[in-house]
N, C-alpha and C. Protein backbone atom coordinates (compact mmCIF):
# COMPACT_ATOMS: atom_id res chain seq x y z
N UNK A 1 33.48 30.12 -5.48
CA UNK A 1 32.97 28.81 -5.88
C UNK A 1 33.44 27.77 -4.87
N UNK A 2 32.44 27.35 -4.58
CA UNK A 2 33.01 26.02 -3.23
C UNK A 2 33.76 24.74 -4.08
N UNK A 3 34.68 24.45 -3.38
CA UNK A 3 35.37 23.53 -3.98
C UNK A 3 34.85 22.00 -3.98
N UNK A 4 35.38 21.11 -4.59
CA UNK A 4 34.76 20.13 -5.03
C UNK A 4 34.46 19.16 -4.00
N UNK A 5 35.43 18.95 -2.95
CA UNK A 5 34.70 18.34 -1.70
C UNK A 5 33.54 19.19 -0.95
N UNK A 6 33.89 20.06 -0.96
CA UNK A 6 32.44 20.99 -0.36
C UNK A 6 31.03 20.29 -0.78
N UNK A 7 31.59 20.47 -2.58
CA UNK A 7 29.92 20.40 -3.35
C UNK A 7 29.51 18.63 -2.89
N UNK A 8 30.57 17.56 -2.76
CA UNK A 8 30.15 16.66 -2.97
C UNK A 8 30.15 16.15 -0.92
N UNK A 9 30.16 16.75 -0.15
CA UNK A 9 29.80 16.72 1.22
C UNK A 9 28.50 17.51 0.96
N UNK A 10 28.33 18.76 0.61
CA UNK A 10 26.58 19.25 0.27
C UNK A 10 25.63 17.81 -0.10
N UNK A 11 26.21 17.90 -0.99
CA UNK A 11 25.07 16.67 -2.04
C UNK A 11 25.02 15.32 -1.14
N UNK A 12 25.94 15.00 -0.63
CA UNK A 12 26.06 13.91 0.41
C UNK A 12 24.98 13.97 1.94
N UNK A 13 25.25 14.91 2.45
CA UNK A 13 24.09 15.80 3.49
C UNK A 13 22.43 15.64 3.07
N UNK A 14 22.24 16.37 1.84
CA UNK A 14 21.71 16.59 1.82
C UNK A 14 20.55 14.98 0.61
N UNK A 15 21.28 14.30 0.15
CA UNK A 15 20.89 12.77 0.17
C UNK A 15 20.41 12.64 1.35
N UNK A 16 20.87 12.49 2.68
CA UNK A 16 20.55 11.99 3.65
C UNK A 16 19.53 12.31 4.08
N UNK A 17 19.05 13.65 4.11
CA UNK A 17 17.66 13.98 4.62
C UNK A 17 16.76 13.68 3.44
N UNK A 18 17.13 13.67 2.23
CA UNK A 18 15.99 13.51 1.32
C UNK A 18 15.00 12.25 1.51
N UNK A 19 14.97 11.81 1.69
CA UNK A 19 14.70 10.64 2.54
C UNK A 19 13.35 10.49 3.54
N UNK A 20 13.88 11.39 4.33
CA UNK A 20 12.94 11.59 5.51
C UNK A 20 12.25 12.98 4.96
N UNK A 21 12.69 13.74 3.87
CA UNK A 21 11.94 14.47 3.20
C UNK A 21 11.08 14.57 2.46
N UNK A 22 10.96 13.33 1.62
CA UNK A 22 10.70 12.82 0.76
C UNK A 22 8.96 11.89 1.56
N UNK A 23 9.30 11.51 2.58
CA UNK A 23 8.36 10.65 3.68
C UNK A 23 6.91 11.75 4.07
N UNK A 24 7.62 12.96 4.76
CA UNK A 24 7.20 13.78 4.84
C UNK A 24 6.29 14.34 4.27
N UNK A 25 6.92 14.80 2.95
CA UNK A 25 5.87 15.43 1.32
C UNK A 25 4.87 14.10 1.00
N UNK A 26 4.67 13.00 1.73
CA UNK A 26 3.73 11.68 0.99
C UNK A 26 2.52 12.72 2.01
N UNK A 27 2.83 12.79 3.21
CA UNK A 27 2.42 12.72 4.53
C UNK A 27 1.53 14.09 4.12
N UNK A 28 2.07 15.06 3.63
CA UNK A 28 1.87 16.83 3.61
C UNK A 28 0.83 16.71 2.27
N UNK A 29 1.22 15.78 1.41
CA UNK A 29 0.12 16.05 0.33
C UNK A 29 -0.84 15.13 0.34
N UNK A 30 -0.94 13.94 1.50
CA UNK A 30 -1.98 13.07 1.01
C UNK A 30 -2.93 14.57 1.81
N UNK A 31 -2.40 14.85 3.41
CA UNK A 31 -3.56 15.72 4.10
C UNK A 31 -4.51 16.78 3.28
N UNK A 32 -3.25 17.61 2.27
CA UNK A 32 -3.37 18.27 1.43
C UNK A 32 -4.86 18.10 0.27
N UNK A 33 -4.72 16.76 -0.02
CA UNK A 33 -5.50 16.05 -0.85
C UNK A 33 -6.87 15.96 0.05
N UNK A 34 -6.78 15.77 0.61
CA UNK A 34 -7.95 15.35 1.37
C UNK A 34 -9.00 16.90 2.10
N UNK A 35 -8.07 17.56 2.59
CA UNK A 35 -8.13 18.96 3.45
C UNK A 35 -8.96 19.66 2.17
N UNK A 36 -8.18 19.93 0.94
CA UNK A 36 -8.50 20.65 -0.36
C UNK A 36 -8.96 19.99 -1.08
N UNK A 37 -9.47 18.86 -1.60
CA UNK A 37 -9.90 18.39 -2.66
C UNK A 37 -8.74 18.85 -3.63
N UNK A 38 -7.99 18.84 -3.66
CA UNK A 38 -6.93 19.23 -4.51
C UNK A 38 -5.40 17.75 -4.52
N UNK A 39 -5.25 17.33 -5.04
CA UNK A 39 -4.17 15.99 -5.61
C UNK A 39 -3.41 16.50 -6.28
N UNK A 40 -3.27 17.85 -7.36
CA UNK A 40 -2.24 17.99 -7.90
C UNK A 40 -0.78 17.94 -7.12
N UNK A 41 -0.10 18.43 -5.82
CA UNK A 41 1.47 18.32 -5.94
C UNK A 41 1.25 16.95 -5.32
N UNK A 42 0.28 15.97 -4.44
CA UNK A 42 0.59 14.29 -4.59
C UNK A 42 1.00 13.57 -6.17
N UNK A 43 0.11 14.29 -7.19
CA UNK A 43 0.27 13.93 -8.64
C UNK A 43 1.42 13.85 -8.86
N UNK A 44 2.45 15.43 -8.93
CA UNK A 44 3.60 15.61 -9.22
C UNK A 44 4.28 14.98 -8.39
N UNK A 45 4.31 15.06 -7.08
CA UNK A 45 5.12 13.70 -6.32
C UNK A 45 5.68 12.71 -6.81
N UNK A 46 4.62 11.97 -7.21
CA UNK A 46 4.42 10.49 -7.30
C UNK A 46 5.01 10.48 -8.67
N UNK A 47 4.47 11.62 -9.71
CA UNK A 47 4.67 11.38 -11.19
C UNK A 47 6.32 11.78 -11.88
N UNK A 48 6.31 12.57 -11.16
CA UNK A 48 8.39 13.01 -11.31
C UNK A 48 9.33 12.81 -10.38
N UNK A 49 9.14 12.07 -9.71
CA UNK A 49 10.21 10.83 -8.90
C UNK A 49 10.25 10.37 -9.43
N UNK A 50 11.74 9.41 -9.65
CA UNK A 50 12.47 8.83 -10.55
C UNK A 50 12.65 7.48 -10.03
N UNK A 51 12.57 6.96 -10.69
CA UNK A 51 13.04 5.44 -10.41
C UNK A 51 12.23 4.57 -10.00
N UNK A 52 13.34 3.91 -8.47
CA UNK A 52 12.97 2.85 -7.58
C UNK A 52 11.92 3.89 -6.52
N UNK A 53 12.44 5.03 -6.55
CA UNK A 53 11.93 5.74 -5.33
C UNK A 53 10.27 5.91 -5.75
N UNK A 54 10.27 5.99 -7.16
CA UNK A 54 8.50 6.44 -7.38
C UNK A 54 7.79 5.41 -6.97
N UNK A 55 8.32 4.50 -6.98
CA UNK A 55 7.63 3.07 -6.96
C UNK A 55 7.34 3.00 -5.52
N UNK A 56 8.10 3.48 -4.92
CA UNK A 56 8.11 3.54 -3.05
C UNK A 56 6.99 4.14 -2.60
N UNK A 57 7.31 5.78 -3.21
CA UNK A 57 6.16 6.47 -2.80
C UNK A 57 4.64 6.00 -3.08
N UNK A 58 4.65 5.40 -4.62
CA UNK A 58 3.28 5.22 -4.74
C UNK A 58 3.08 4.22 -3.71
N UNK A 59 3.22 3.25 -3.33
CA UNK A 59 3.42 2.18 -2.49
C UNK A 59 2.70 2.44 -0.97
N UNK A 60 3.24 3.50 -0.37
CA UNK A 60 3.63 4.40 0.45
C UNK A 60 1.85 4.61 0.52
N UNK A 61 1.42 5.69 -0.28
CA UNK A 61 -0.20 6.09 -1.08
C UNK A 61 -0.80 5.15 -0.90
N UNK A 62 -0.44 3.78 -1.51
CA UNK A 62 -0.92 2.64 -1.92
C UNK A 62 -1.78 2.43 -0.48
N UNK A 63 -0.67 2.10 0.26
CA UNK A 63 -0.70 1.54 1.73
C UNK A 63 -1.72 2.53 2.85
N UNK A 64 -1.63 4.11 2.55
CA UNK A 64 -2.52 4.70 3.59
C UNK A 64 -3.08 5.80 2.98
N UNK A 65 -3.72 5.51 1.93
CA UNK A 65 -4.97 6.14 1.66
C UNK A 65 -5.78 4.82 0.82
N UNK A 66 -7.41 4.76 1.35
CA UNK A 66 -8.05 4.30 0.37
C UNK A 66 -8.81 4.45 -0.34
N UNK A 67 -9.37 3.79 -1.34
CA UNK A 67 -10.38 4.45 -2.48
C UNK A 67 -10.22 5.53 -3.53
N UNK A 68 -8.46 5.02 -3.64
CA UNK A 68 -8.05 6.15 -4.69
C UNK A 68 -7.54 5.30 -5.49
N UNK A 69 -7.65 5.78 -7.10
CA UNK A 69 -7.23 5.25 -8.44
C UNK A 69 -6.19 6.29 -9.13
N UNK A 70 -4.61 5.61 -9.23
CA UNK A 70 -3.84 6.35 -10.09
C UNK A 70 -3.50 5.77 -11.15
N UNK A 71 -3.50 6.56 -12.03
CA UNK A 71 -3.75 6.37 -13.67
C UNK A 71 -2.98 7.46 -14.39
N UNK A 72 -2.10 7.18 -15.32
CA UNK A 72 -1.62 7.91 -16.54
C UNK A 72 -2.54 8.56 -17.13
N UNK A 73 -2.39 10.22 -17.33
CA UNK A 73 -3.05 10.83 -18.45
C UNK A 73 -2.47 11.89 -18.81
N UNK A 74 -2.10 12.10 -20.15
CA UNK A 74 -1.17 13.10 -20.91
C UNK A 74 -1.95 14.26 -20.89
N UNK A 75 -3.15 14.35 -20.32
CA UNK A 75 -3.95 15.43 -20.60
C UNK A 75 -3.48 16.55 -18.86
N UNK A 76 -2.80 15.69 -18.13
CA UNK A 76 -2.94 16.16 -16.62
C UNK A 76 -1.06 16.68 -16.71
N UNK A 77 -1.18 18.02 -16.02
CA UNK A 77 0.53 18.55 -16.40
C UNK A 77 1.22 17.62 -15.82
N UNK A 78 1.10 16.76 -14.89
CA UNK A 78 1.72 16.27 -14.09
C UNK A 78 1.87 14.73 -14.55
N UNK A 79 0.86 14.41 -15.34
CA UNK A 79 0.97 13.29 -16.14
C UNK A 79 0.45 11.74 -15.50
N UNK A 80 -0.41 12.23 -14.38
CA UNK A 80 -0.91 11.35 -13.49
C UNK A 80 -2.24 12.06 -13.29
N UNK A 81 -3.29 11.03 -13.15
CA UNK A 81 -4.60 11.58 -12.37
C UNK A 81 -4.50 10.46 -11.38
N UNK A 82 -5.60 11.41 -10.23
CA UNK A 82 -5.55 10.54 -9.12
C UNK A 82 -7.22 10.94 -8.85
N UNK A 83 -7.64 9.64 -9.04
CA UNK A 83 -9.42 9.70 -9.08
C UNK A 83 -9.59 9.04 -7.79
N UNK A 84 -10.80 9.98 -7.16
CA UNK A 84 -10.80 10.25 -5.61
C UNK A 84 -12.37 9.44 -5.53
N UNK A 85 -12.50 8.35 -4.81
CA UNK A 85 -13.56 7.03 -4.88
C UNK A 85 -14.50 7.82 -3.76
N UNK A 86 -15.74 7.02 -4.05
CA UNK A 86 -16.73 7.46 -2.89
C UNK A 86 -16.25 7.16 -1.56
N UNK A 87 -15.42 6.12 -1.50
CA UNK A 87 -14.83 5.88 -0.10
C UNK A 87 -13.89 6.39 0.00
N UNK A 88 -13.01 7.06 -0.53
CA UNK A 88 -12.04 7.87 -0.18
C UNK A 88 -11.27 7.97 0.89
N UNK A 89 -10.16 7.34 1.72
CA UNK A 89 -10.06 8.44 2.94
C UNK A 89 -8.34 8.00 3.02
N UNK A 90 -7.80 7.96 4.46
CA UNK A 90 -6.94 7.72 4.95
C UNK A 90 -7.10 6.39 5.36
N UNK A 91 -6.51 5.64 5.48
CA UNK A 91 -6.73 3.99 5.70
C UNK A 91 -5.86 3.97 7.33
N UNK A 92 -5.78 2.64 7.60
CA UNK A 92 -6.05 2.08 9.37
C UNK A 92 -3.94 3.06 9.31
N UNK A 93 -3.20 2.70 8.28
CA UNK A 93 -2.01 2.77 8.48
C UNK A 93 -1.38 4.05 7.95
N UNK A 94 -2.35 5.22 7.97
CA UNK A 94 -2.34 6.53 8.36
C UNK A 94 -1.10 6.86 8.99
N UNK A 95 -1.67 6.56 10.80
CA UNK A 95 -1.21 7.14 12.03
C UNK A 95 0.19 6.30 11.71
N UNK A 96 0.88 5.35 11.23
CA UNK A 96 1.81 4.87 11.26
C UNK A 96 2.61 5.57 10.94
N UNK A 97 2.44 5.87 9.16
CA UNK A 97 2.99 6.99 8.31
C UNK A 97 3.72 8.66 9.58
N UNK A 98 2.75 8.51 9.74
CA UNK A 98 2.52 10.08 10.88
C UNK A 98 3.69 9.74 12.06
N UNK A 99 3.73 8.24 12.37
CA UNK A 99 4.89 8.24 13.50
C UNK A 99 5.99 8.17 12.64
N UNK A 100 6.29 7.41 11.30
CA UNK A 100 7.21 7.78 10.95
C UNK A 100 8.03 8.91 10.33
N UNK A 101 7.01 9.25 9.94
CA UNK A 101 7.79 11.28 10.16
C UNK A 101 7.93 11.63 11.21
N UNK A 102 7.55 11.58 12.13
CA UNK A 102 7.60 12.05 13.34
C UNK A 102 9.10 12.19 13.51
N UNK A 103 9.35 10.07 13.24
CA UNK A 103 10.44 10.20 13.69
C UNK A 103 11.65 10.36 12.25
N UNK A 104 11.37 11.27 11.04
CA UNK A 104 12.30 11.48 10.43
C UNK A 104 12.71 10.15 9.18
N UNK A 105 12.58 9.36 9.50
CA UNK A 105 12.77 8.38 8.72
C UNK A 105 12.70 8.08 7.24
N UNK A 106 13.55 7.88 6.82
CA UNK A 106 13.40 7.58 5.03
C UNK A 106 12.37 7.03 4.54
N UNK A 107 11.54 7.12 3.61
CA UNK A 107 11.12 6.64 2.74
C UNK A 107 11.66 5.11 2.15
N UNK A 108 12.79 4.80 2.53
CA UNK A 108 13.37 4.10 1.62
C UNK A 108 14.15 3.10 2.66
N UNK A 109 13.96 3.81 3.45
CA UNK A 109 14.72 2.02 4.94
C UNK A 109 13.79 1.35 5.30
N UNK A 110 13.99 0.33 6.03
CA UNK A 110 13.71 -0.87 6.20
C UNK A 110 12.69 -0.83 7.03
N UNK A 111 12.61 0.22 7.60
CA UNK A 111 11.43 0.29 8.80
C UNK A 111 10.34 0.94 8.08
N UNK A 112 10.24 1.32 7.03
CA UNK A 112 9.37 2.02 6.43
C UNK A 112 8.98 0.28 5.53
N UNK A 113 9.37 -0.59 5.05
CA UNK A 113 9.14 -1.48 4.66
C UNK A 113 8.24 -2.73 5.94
N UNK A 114 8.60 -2.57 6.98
CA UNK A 114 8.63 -3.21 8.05
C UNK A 114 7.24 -2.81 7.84
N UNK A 115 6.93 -1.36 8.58
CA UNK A 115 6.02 -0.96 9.17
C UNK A 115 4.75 -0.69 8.14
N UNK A 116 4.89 -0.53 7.27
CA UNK A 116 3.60 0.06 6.18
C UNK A 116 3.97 -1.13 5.32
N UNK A 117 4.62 -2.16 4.39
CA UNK A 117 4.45 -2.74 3.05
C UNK A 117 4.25 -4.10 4.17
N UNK A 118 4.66 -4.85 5.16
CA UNK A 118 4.47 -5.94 5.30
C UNK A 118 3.19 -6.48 5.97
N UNK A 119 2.52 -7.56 5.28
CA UNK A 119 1.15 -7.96 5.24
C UNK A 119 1.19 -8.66 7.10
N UNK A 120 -0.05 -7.93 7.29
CA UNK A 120 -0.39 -8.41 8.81
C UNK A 120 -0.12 -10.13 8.99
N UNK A 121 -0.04 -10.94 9.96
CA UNK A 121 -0.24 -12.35 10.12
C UNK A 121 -1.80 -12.53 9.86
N UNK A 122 -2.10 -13.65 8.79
CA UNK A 122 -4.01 -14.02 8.76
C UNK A 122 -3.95 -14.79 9.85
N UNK A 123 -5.07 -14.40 10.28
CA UNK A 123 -5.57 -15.41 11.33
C UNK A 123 -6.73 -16.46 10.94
N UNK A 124 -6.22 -17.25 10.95
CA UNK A 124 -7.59 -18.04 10.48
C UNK A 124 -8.82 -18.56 11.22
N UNK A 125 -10.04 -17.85 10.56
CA UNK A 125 -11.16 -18.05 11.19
C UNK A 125 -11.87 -19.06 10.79
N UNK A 126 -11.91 -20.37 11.82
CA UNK A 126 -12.73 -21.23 11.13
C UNK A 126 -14.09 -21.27 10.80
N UNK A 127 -14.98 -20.33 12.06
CA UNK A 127 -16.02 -19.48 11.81
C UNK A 127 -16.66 -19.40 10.62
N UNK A 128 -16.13 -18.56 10.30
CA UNK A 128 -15.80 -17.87 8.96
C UNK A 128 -15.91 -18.31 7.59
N UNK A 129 -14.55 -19.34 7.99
CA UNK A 129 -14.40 -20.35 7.22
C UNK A 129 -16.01 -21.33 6.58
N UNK A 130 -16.15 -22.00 7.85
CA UNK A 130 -17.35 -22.60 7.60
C UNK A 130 -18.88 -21.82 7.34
N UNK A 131 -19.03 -20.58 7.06
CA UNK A 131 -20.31 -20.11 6.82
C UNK A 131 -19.99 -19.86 5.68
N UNK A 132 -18.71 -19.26 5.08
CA UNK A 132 -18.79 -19.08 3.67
C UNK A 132 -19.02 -20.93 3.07
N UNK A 133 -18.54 -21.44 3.03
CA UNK A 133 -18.78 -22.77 2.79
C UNK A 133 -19.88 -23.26 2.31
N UNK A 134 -20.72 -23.41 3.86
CA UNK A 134 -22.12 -23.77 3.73
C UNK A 134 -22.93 -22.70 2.81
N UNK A 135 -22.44 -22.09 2.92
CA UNK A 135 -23.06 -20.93 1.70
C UNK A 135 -23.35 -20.93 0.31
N UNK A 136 -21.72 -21.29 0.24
CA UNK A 136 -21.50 -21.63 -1.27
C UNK A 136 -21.93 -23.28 -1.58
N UNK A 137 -22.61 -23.96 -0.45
CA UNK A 137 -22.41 -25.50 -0.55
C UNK A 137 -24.27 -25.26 -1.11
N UNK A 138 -25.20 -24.48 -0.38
CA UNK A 138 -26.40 -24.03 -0.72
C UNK A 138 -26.57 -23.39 -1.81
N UNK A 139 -25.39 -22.47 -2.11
CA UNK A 139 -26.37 -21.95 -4.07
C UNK A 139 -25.94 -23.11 -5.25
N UNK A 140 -24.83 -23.84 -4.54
CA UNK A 140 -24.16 -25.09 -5.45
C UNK A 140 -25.09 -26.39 -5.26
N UNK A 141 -25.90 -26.08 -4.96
CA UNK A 141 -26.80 -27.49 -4.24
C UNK A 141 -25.50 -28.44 -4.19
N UNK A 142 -25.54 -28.61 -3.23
CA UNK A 142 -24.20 -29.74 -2.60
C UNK A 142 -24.84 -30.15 -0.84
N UNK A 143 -24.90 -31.33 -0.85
CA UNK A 143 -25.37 -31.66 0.39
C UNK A 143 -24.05 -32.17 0.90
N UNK A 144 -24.75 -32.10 2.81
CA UNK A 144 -23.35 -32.13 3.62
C UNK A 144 -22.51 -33.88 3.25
N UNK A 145 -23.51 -34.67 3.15
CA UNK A 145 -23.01 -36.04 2.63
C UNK A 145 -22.09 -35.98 1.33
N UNK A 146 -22.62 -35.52 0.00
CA UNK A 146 -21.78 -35.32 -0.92
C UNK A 146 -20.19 -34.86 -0.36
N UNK A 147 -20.21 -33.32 0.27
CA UNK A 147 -19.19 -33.14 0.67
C UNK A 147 -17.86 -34.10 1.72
N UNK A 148 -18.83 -34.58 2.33
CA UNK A 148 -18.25 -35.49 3.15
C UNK A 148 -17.22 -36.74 2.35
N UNK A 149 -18.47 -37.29 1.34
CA UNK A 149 -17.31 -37.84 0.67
C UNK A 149 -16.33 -37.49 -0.38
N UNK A 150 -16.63 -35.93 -0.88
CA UNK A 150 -15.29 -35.65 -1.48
C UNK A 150 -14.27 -35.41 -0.29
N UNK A 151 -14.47 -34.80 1.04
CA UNK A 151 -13.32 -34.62 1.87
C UNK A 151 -12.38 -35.63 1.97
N UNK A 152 -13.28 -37.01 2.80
CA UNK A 152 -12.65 -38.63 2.58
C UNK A 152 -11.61 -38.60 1.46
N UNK A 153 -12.50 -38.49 0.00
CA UNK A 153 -11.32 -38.82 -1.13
C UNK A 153 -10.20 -38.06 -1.39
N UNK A 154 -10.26 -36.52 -0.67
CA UNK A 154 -9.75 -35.71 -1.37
C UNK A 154 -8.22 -36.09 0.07
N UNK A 155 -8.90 -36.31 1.59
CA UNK A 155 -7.70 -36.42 2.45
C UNK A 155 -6.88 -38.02 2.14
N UNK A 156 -7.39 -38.91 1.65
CA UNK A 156 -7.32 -40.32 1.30
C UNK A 156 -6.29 -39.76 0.07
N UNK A 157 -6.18 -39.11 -1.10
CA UNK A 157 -5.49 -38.34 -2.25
C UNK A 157 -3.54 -37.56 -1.75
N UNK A 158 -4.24 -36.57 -0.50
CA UNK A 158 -3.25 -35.91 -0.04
C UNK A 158 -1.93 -37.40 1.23
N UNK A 159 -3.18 -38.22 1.51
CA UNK A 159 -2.17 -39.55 2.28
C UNK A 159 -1.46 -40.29 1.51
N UNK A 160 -1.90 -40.69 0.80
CA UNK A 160 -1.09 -41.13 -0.76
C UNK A 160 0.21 -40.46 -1.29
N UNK A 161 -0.02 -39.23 -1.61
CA UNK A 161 1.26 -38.45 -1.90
C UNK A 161 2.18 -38.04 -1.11
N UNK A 162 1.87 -38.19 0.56
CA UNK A 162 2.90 -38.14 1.45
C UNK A 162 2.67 -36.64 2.11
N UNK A 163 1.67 -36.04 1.62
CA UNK A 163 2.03 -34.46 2.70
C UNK A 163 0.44 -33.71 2.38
């Protein structure tokens, strides 16, 4: 019987890779899912992880696959269905996922937060901006004069209050 520092240097070790193991199995069963039409061990993944960590992984899913719906159902062993959308696929932040196994990395550090959960910078298109506008200014019947003078009142409103 290994003695008690043994067991608790094992368990210590082997925390450490779980991690980047754990990253891995998102990585092995989304392909899985996709390759097979088959979601059951992503199901169990996602559905018997415990904690903070399930919340990661789904997250994880969340972030690089799209057109998938996960949902509770007592009828599924795993206790999760994962309903597979006409659009279905791997999303832009895939290949990210893929470098971070590559390079081993936890599930659960900061670079995995960095790189997959944090929202791109918007760029704002004024473009854009202004065709949805005029758009919505045409099924609202709103002429460009009307608007004009709510802008006046509305920047005349924001000078008043100081910001």
């Amino acid at each position: 019987m290994a003695t008690l520092l043994k067991q608790v240097q094992g368990f210590t070790r082997g925390q450490a890779k779980a991690g980047a193991n754990g990253l891995k199995l998102v990585e092995t069963t989304i392909d899985h899912m996709f390759e097979h039409n088959d979601w059951t061990p992503l199901a169990w993944l996602l559905a018997k992880t415990e904690g903070a960590d399930s919340t990661v992984l789904r997250r994880v899913v969340k972030e690089c696959v799209g057109g998938v719906k996960l949902k509770r159902d007592a009828n599924q062993p795993s206790g999760l269905r994962i309903t597979l959308g006409d659009n279905a696929g791997p999303s832009e932040k895939m290949p990210l996922l893929r470098e971070l196994t590559g390079e081993s990395v936890s599930f659960r550090s900061k670079q995995v937060r960095e790189v997959l959960f944090e929202a791109p910078e918007i760029v704002f298109d004024l473009d854009k901006w202004a065709l949805t506008l005029a758009r919505r200014m045409n099924k609202e019947h709103v002429t460009q004069a009307k608007l004009d003078n709510a802008l006046k009142s509305a920047l005349k409103t924001i000078a008043a209050k100081g910001g």
